[in-house]
Short mmCIF file of C-alpha atoms in Angstrom, two decimals:
data_model
loop_
_atom_site.label_atom_id
_atom_site.label_comp_id
_atom_site.label_asym_id
_atom_site.label_seq_id
_atom_site.Cartn_x
_atom_site.Cartn_y
_atom_site.Cartn_z
CA MET A 1 131.34 -146.64 -25.96
CA MET A 2 134.69 -149.11 -25.99
CA GLN A 3 135.03 -149.04 -29.73
CA ASP A 4 134.91 -145.25 -29.64
CA ALA A 5 137.53 -145.01 -26.73
CA ASN A 6 139.80 -147.71 -28.87
CA ALA A 7 139.34 -145.05 -31.89
CA CYS A 8 140.62 -142.58 -29.88
CA ALA A 9 143.56 -144.43 -28.46
CA LEU A 10 144.64 -145.91 -32.26
CA HIS A 11 144.22 -141.64 -33.46
CA ALA A 12 146.62 -141.26 -30.77
CA LYS A 13 149.12 -143.97 -32.07
CA ARG A 14 148.70 -146.16 -29.19
CA GLN A 15 147.17 -149.51 -28.70
CA THR A 16 146.40 -149.21 -25.13
CA LEU A 17 143.19 -147.59 -23.76
CA MET A 18 144.04 -144.98 -20.92
CA ALA A 19 141.57 -143.10 -18.95
CA LYS A 20 141.50 -139.85 -20.97
CA ASP A 21 140.30 -141.84 -24.01
CA ILE A 22 137.21 -142.57 -21.93
CA HIS A 23 137.16 -139.30 -20.50
CA LEU A 24 137.17 -137.80 -24.08
CA VAL A 25 134.36 -140.43 -24.83
CA LEU A 26 132.18 -139.37 -22.20
CA LYS A 27 132.52 -135.67 -23.09
CA LEU A 28 131.54 -136.06 -26.90
CA ARG A 29 128.79 -138.92 -26.04
CA PRO A 30 126.11 -136.00 -25.79
CA LEU A 31 126.95 -134.94 -29.60
CA VAL A 32 126.80 -138.22 -30.89
CA THR A 33 123.64 -140.63 -31.34
CA SER A 34 122.79 -143.53 -33.33
CA ALA A 35 121.97 -141.20 -36.42
CA ASN A 36 125.47 -138.86 -36.06
CA ARG A 37 128.80 -140.75 -36.48
CA ILE A 38 131.77 -139.38 -34.50
CA ASP A 39 133.37 -138.04 -37.50
CA GLU A 40 130.41 -136.34 -38.57
CA VAL A 41 130.12 -134.40 -35.36
CA CYS A 42 133.83 -133.73 -35.54
CA SER A 43 133.55 -132.42 -39.39
CA LYS A 44 130.34 -130.00 -37.98
CA GLU A 45 132.21 -128.68 -35.04
CA VAL A 46 135.41 -128.10 -37.50
CA ALA A 47 132.89 -126.06 -39.73
CA GLN A 48 131.39 -124.20 -37.19
CA GLU A 49 134.86 -123.13 -35.83
CA GLN A 50 135.72 -122.12 -39.19
CA SER A 51 132.23 -119.95 -39.66
CA ASN A 52 133.44 -118.28 -36.51
CA GLN A 53 136.67 -117.30 -37.34
CA ASP A 54 135.40 -115.86 -40.89
CA CYS A 55 132.96 -113.86 -39.11
CA GLU A 56 135.77 -112.45 -36.82
CA ASP A 57 137.43 -111.59 -39.78
CA ASP A 58 134.93 -110.25 -41.67
CA LEU A 59 134.29 -107.64 -38.50
CA ASN A 60 137.86 -107.16 -38.35
CA ASP A 61 137.96 -106.03 -42.14
CA ASN A 62 135.33 -103.71 -41.58
CA ASP A 63 137.45 -101.84 -38.79
CA TYR A 64 140.31 -101.66 -41.13
CA GLN A 65 137.90 -99.95 -43.97
CA GLU A 66 136.22 -97.53 -41.57
CA GLU A 67 139.88 -96.35 -40.41
CA GLU A 68 140.66 -95.92 -44.36
CA GLU A 69 137.62 -93.94 -45.01
CA SER A 70 137.89 -91.58 -42.20
CA GLU A 71 141.72 -91.04 -43.15
CA GLU A 72 140.45 -89.91 -46.55
CA SER A 73 137.70 -87.37 -45.15
CA ASP A 74 140.46 -86.18 -43.13
CA ASP A 75 142.77 -85.81 -46.17
CA GLU A 76 140.19 -83.63 -47.72
CA ASP A 77 139.58 -81.57 -45.17
CA GLU A 78 143.05 -80.55 -44.86
CA GLU A 79 143.23 -79.98 -48.68
CA GLU A 80 140.31 -77.58 -48.40
CA ASP A 81 142.22 -75.61 -45.75
#
């Protein structure tokens, strides 16, 4: 655990361990097992966040397409009149 806390401190460009380093390790500890290294867990979390962002972008794109289609149908209705 102390090695992980030291890695957190070094990542923050500090040589001194602080309480927040220990808190971060304790927070991430349930995610990290002997089979997983901390960098693997972090990369999975980042990938998951990116996939969530992609899903949100896709939903927003569909809303935009629906608006375009409704505008086109409104234009066609006006031309018929």
